[in-house]
PDB file of C-alpha atoms in Angstrom:
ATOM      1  CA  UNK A  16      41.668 105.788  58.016  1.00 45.00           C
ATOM      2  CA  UNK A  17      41.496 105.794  61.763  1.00 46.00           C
ATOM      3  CA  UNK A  18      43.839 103.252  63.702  1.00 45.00           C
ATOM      4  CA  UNK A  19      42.612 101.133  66.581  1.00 41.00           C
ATOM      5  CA  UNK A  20      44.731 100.789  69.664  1.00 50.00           C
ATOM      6  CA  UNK A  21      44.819  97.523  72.368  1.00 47.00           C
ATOM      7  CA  UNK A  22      46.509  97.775  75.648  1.00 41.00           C
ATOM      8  CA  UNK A  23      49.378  95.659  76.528  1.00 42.00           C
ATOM      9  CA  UNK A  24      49.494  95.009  80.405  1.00 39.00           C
ATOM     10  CA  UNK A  25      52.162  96.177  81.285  1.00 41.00           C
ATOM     11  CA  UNK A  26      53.831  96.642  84.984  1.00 37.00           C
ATOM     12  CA  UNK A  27      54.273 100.489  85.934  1.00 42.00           C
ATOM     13  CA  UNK A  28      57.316 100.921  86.025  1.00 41.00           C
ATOM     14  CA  UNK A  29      58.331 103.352  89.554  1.00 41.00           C
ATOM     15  CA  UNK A  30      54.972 103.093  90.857  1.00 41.00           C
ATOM     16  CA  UNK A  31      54.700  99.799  92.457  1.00 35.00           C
ATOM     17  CA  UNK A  32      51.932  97.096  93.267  1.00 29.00           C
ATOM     18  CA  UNK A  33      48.570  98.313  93.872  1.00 28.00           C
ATOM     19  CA  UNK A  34      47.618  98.228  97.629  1.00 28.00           C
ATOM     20  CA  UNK A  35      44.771  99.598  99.942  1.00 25.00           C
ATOM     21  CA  UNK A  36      46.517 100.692 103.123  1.00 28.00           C
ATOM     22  CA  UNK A  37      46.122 103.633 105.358  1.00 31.00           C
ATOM     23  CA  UNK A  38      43.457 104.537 106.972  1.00 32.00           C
ATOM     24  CA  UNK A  39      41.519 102.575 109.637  1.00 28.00           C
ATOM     25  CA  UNK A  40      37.123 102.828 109.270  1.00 24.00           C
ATOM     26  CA  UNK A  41      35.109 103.510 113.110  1.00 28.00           C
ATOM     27  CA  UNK A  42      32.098 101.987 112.663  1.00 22.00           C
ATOM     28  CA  UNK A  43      28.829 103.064 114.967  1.00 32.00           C
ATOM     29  CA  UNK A  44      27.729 105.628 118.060  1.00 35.00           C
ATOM     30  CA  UNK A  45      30.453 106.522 119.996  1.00 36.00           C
ATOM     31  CA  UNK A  46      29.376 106.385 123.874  1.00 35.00           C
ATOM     32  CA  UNK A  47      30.556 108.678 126.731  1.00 34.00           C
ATOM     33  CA  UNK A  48      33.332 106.570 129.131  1.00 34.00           C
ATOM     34  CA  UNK A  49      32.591 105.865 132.897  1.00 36.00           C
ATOM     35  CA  UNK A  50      34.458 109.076 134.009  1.00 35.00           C
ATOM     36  CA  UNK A  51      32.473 111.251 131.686  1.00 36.00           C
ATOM     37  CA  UNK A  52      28.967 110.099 133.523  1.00 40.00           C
ATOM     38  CA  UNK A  53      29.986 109.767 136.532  1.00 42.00           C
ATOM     39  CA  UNK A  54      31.172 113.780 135.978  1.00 40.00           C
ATOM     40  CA  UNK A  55      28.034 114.643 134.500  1.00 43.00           C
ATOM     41  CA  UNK A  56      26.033 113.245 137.609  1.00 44.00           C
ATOM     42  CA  UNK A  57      28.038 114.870 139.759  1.00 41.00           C
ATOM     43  CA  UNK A  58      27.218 117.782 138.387  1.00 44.00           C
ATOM     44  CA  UNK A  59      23.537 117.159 138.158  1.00 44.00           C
ATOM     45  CA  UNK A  60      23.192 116.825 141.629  1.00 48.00           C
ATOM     46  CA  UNK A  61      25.386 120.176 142.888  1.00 43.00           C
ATOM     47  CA  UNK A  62      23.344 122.035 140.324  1.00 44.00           C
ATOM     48  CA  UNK A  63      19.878 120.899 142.396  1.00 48.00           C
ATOM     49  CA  UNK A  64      21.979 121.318 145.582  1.00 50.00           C
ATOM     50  CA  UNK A  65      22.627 125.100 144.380  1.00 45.00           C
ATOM     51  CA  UNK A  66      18.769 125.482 143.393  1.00 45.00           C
ATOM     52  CA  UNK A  67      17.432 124.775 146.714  1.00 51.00           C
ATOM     53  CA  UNK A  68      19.845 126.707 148.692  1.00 50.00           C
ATOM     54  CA  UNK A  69      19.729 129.660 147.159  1.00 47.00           C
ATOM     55  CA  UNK A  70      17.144 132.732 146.943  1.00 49.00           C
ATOM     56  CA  UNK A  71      15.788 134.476 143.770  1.00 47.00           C
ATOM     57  CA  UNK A  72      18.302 136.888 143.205  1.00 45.00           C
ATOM     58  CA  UNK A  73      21.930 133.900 143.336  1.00 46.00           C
ATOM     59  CA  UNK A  74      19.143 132.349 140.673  1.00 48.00           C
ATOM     60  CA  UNK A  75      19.040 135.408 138.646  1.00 49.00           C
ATOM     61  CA  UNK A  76      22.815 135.158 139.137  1.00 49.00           C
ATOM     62  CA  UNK A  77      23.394 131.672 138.382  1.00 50.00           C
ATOM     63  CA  UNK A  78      20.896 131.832 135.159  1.00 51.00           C
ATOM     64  CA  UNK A  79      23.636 134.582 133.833  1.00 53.00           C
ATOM     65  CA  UNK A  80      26.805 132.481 135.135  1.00 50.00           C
ATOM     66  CA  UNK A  81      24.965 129.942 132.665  1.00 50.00           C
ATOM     67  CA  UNK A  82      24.032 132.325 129.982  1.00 50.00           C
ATOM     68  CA  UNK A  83      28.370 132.774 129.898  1.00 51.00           C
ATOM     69  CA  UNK A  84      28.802 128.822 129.866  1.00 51.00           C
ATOM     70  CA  UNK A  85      26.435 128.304 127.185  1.00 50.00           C
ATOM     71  CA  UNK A  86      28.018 130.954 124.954  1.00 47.00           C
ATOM     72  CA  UNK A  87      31.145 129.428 126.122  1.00 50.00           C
ATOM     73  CA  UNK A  88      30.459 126.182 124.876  1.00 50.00           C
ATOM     74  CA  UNK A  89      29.066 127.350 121.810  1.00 52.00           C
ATOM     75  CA  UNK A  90      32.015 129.201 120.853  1.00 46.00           C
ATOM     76  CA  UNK A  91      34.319 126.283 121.639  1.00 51.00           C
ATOM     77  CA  UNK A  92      33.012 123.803 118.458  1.00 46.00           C
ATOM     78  CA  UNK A  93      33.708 126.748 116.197  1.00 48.00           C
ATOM     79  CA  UNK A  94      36.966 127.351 117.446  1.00 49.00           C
ATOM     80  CA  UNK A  95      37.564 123.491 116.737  1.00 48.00           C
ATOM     81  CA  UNK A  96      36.337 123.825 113.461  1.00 48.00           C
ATOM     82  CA  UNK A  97      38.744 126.832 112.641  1.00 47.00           C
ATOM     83  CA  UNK A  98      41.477 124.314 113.871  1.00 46.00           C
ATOM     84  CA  UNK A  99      40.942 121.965 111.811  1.00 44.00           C
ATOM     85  CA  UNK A 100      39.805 123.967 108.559  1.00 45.00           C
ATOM     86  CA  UNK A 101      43.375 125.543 108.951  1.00 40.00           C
ATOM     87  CA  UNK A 102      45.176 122.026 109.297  1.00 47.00           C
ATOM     88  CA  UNK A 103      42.933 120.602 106.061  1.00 51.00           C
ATOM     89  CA  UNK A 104      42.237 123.368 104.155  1.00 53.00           C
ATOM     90  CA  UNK A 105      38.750 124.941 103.729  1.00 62.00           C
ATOM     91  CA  UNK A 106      36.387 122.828 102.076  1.00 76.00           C
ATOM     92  CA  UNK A 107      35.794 122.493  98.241  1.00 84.00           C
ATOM     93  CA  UNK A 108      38.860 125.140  97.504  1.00 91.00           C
ATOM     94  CA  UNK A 109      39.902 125.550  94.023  1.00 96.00           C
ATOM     95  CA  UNK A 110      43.527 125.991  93.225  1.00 97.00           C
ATOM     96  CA  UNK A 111      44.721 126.901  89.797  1.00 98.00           C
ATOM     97  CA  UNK A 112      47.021 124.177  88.042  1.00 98.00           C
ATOM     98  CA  UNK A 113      47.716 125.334  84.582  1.00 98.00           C
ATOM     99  CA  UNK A 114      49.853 122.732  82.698  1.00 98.00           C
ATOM    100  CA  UNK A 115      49.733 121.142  79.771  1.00 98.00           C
ATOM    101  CA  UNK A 116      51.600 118.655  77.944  1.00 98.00           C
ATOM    102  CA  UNK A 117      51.077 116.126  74.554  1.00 98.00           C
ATOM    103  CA  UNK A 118      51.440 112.751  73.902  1.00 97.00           C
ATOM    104  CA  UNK A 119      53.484 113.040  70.857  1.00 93.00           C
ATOM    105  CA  UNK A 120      53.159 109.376  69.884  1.00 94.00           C
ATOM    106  CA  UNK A 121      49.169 109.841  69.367  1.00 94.00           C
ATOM    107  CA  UNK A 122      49.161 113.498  69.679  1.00 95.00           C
ATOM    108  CA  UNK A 123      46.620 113.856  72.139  1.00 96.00           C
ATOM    109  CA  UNK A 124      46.810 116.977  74.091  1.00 97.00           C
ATOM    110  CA  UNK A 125      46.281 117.613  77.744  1.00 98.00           C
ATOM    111  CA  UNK A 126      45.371 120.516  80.155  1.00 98.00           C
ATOM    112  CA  UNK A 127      45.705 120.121  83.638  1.00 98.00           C
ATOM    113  CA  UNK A 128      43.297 123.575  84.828  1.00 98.00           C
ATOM    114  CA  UNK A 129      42.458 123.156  88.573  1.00 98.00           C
ATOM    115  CA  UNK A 130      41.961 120.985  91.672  1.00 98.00           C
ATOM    116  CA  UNK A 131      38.938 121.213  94.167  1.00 98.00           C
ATOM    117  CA  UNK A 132      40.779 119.667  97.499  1.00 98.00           C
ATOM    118  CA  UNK A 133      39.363 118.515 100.395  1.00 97.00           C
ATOM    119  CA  UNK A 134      35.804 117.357  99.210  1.00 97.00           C
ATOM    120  CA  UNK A 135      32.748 115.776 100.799  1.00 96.00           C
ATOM    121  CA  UNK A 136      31.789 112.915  99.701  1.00 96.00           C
ATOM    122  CA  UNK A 137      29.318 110.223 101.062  1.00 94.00           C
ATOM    123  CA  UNK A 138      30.891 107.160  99.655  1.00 93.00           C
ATOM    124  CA  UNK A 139      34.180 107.844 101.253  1.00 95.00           C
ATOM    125  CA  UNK A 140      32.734 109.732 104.180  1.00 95.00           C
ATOM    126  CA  UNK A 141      34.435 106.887 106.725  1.00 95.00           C
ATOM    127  CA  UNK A 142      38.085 107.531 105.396  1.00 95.00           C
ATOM    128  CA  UNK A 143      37.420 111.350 105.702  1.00 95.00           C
ATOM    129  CA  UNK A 144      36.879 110.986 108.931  1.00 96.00           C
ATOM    130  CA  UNK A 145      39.551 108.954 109.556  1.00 96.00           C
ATOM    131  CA  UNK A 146      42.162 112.117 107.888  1.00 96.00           C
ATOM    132  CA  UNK A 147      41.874 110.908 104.536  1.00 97.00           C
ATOM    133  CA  UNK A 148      41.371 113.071 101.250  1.00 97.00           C
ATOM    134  CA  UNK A 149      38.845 113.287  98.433  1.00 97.00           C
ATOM    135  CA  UNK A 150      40.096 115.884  95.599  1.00 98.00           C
ATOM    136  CA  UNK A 151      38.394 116.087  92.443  1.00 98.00           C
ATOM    137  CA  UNK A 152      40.866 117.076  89.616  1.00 98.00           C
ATOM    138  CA  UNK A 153      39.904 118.830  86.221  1.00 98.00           C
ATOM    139  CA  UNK A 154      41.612 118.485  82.802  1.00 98.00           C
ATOM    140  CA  UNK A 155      40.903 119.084  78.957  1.00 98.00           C
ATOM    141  CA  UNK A 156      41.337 116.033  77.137  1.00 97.00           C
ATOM    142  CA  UNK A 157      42.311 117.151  73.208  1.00 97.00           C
ATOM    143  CA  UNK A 158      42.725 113.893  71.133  1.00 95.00           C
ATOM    144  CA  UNK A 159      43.785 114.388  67.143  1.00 92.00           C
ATOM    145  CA  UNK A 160      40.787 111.631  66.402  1.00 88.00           C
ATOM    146  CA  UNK A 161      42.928 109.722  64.391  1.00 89.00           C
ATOM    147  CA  UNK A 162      43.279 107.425  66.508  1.00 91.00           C
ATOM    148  CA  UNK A 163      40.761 104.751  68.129  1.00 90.00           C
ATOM    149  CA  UNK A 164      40.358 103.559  72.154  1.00 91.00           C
ATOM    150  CA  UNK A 165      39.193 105.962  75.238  1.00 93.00           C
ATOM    151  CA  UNK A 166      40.897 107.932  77.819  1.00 94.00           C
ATOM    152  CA  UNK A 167      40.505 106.144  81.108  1.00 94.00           C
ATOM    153  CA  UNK A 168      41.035 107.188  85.445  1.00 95.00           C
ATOM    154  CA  UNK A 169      43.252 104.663  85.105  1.00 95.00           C
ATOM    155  CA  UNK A 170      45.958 106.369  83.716  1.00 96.00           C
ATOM    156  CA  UNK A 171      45.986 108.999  85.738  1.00 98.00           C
ATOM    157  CA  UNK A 172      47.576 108.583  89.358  1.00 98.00           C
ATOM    158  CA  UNK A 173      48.997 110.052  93.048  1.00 98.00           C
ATOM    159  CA  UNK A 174      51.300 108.496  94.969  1.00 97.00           C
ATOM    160  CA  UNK A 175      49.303 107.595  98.267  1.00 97.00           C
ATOM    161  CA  UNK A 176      51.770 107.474 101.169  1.00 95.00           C
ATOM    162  CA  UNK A 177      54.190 105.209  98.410  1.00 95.00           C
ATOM    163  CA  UNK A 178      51.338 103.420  97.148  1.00 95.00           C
ATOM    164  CA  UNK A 179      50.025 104.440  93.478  1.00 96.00           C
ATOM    165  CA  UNK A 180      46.566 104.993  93.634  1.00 95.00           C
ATOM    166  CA  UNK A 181      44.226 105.827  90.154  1.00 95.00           C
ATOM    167  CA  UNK A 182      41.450 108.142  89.675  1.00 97.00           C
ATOM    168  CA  UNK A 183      38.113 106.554  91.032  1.00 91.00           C
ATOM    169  CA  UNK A 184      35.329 106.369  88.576  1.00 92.00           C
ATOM    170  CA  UNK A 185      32.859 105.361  91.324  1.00 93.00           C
ATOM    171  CA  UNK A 186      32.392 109.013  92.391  1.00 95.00           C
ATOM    172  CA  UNK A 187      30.736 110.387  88.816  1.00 96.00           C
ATOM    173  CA  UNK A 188      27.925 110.764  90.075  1.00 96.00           C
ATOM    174  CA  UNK A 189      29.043 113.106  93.032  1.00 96.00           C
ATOM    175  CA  UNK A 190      30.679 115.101  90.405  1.00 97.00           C
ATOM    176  CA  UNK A 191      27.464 115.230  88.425  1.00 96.00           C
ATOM    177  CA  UNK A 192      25.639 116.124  91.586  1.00 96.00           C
ATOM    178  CA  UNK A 193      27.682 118.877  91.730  1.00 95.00           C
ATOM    179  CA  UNK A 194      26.865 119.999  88.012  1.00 96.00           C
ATOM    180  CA  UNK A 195      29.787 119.227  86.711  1.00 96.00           C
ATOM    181  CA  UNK A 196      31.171 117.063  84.020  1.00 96.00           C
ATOM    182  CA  UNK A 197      32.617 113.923  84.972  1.00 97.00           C
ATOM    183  CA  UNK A 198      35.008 111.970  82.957  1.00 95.00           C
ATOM    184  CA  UNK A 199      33.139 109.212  81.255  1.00 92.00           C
ATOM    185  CA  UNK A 200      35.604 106.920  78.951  1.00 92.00           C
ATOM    186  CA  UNK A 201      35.970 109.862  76.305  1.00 93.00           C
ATOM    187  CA  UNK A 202      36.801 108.229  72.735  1.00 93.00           C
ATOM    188  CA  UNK A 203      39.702 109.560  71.023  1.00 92.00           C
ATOM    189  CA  UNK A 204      37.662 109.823  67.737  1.00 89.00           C
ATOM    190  CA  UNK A 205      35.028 111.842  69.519  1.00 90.00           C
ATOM    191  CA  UNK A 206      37.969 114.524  69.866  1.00 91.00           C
ATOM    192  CA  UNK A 207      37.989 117.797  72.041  1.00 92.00           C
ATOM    193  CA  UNK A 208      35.968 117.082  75.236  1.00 93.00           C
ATOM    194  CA  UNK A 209      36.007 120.627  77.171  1.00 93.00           C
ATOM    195  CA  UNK A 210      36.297 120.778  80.831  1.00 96.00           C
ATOM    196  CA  UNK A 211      35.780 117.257  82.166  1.00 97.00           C
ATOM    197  CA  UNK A 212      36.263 115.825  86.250  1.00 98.00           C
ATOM    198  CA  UNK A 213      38.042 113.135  87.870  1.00 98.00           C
ATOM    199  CA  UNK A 214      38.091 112.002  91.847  1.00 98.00           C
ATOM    200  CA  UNK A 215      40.783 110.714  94.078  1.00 98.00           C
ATOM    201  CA  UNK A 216      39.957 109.782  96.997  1.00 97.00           C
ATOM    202  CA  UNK A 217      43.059 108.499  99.358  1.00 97.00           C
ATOM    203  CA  UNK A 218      43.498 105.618 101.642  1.00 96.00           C
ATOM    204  CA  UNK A 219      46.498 107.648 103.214  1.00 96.00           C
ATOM    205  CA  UNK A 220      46.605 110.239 105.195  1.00 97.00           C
ATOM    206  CA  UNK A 221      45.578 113.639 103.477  1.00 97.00           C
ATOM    207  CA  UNK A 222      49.023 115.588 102.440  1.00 97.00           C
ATOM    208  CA  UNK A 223      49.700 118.592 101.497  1.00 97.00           C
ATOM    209  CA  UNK A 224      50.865 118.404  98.077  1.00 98.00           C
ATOM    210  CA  UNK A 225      50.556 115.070  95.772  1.00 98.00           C
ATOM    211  CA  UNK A 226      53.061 113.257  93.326  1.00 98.00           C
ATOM    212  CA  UNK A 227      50.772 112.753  90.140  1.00 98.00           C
ATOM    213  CA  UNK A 228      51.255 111.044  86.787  1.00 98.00           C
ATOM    214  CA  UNK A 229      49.505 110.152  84.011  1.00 98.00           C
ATOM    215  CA  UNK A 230      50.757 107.176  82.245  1.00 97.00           C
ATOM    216  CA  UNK A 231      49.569 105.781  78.794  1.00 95.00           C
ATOM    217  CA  UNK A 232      51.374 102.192  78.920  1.00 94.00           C
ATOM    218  CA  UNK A 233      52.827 100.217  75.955  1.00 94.00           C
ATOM    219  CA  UNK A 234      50.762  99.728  73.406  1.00 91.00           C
ATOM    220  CA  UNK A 235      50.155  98.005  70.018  1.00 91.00           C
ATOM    221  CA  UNK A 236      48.593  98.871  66.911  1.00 91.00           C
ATOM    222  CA  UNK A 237      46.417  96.564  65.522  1.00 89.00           C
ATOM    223  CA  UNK A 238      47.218  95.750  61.864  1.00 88.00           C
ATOM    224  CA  UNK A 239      50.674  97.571  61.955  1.00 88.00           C
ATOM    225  CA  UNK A 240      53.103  95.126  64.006  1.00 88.00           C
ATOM    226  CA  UNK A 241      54.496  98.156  66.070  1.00 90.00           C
ATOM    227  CA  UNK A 242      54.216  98.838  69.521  1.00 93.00           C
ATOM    228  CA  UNK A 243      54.071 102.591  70.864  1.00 94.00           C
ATOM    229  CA  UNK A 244      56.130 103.089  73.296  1.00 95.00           C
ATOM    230  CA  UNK A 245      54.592 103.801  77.524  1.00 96.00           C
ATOM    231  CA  UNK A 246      54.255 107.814  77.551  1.00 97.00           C
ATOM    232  CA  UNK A 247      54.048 109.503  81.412  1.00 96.00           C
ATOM    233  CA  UNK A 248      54.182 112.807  82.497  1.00 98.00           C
ATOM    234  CA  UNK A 249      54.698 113.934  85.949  1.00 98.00           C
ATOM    235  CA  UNK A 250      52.988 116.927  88.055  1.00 98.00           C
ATOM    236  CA  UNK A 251      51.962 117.792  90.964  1.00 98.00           C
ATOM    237  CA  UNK A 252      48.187 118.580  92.658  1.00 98.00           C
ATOM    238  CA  UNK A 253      49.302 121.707  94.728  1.00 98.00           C
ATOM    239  CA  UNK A 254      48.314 122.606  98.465  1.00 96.00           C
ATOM    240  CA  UNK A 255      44.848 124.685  99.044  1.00 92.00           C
TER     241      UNK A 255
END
C-alpha cells in the first residue's frame, strides 16, 4: 500500500532566513552627460572646418583616416565583449556534474548530470545586467513509488552571497522554450522521471562556484505516528 507524506515546517537548519538582497535594478535610456556632447560638437564642427579647407586629395585622405576609425571602433565592442565573456563565462556552457546520492529514508535516488551557467533569460534580464546569474541545473529524480507527495525547487538550494536561495519555478517556461524538460512537481508514485531542469537565478553577485543543497525537511507519515527524520546533501555547481 503506498504511504502518504505531509511536510512539517520546519526552520533550515545552517541556511538562514530567506532574504532578497544583492543586486540593484537601472531602470530606462541611459543619456550621454554634458561633457560627452559638448565633445561630440566639438568635433562636429572641426570635422566641417577640415571639409572646407581642404582639397580632393586630404579628402581622399581623411575618408581613409576614417575608414581606420570606423574599423577601430568596431573592433573595440568585440574586444569588450571578449572581456567580459572571459570574466562570466561564455554563455549557455555546460559543465559536467556527475553525482549522485539516495535518500535512504524514502529511497529516492538522485543524479546531479550537468549545469548550463550563465543563461539569458528575459524575466531576470535586469539582475543580469546588474552581474547577477541565471544557471539552469539538471538532475534525474528516481523515486521507489512507494511512497506519496512530489519533489519540489524548493528543496533544492545555493547559498547566494550567505543568503539561501531555492530553485525558481517561474522560469519553466524558458526551459521549455529551450526544448527542454522542466521540473514540474514530479510525484513520487509516478517514479523514474529522466532528465528533468531547474533555474536559479541569483540576487548576488554571479560567483564562480556555488554552495548547493538539497534538503528534504522533517516529515510525518500520515497514519503511522513517526516522523522521518530532515535528509540534506551537499554539492557544489562548478565554474564554466
Amino acid at each position: 500500500m503506498t504511504s502518504s507524506l505531509i511536510n512539517r515546517r520546519t526552520a533550515l537548519a545552517g541556511l538562514g532566513v530567506f532574504a532578497l538582497a544583492g543586486c540593484s535594478f537601472s531602470f530606462g535610456d541611459e543619456k550621454k552627460s554634458p561633457r560627452e556632447n559638448e565633445e561630440e560638437k566639438k568635433e562636429k564642427e572641426k570635422t566641417e572646418e577640415s571639409e572646407e579647407g581642404e582639397d580632393s586629395t586630404s579628402e581622399e585622405e581623411e575618408d581613409d583616416s576614417t575608414t581606420e576609425e570606423e574599423a577601430d571602433e568596431e573592433t573595440d565592442p568585440e574586444e569588450e565583449d571578449e572581456d567580459t565573456d572571459s570574466a562570466a563565462g561564455a554563455e549557455g556552457v555546460e559543465v559536467p556534474i556527475g553525482l549522485s546520492f539516495t535518500d535512504e529514508e524514502l529511497g529516492d535516488e538522485f543524479s546531479i548530470i550537468s549545469v548550463k551557467r550563465d543563461m539569458p533569460s528575459e524575466s531576470a534580464a535586469g539582475r543580469i545586467e546588474d552581474g547577477c546569474e541565471v544557471f539552469w541545473l539538471q538532475i534525474e529524480f528516481s523515486p521507489t513509488g512507494e511512497w506519496g507527495g512530489a519533489l519540489s525547487t524548493n528543496e533544492f538550494y545555493i547559498d547566494d552571497e550567505g543568503e539561501a536561495q531555492n530553485a525558481s519555478s517561474a522560469m519553466a517556461d524558458e526551459i521549455k522554450a529551450a526544448g527542454l524538460n522542466p521540473m514540474n512537481l514530479p510525484a513520487r508514485r509516478d517514479g523514474e522521471t529522466g532528465p528533468i531542469w531547474m533555474a536559479f537565478a541569483t540576487w548576488g553577485q554571479r560567483q564562480e562556484t556555488y554552495s548547493a543543497a538539497y534538503i528534504r525537511p522533517a516529515t510525518e507519515v500520515i497514519g503511522e505516528d513517526r516522523t522521518l527524520p530532515e535528509f540534506r546533501y551537499e554539492f557544489e555547481i562548478p565554474a564554466a
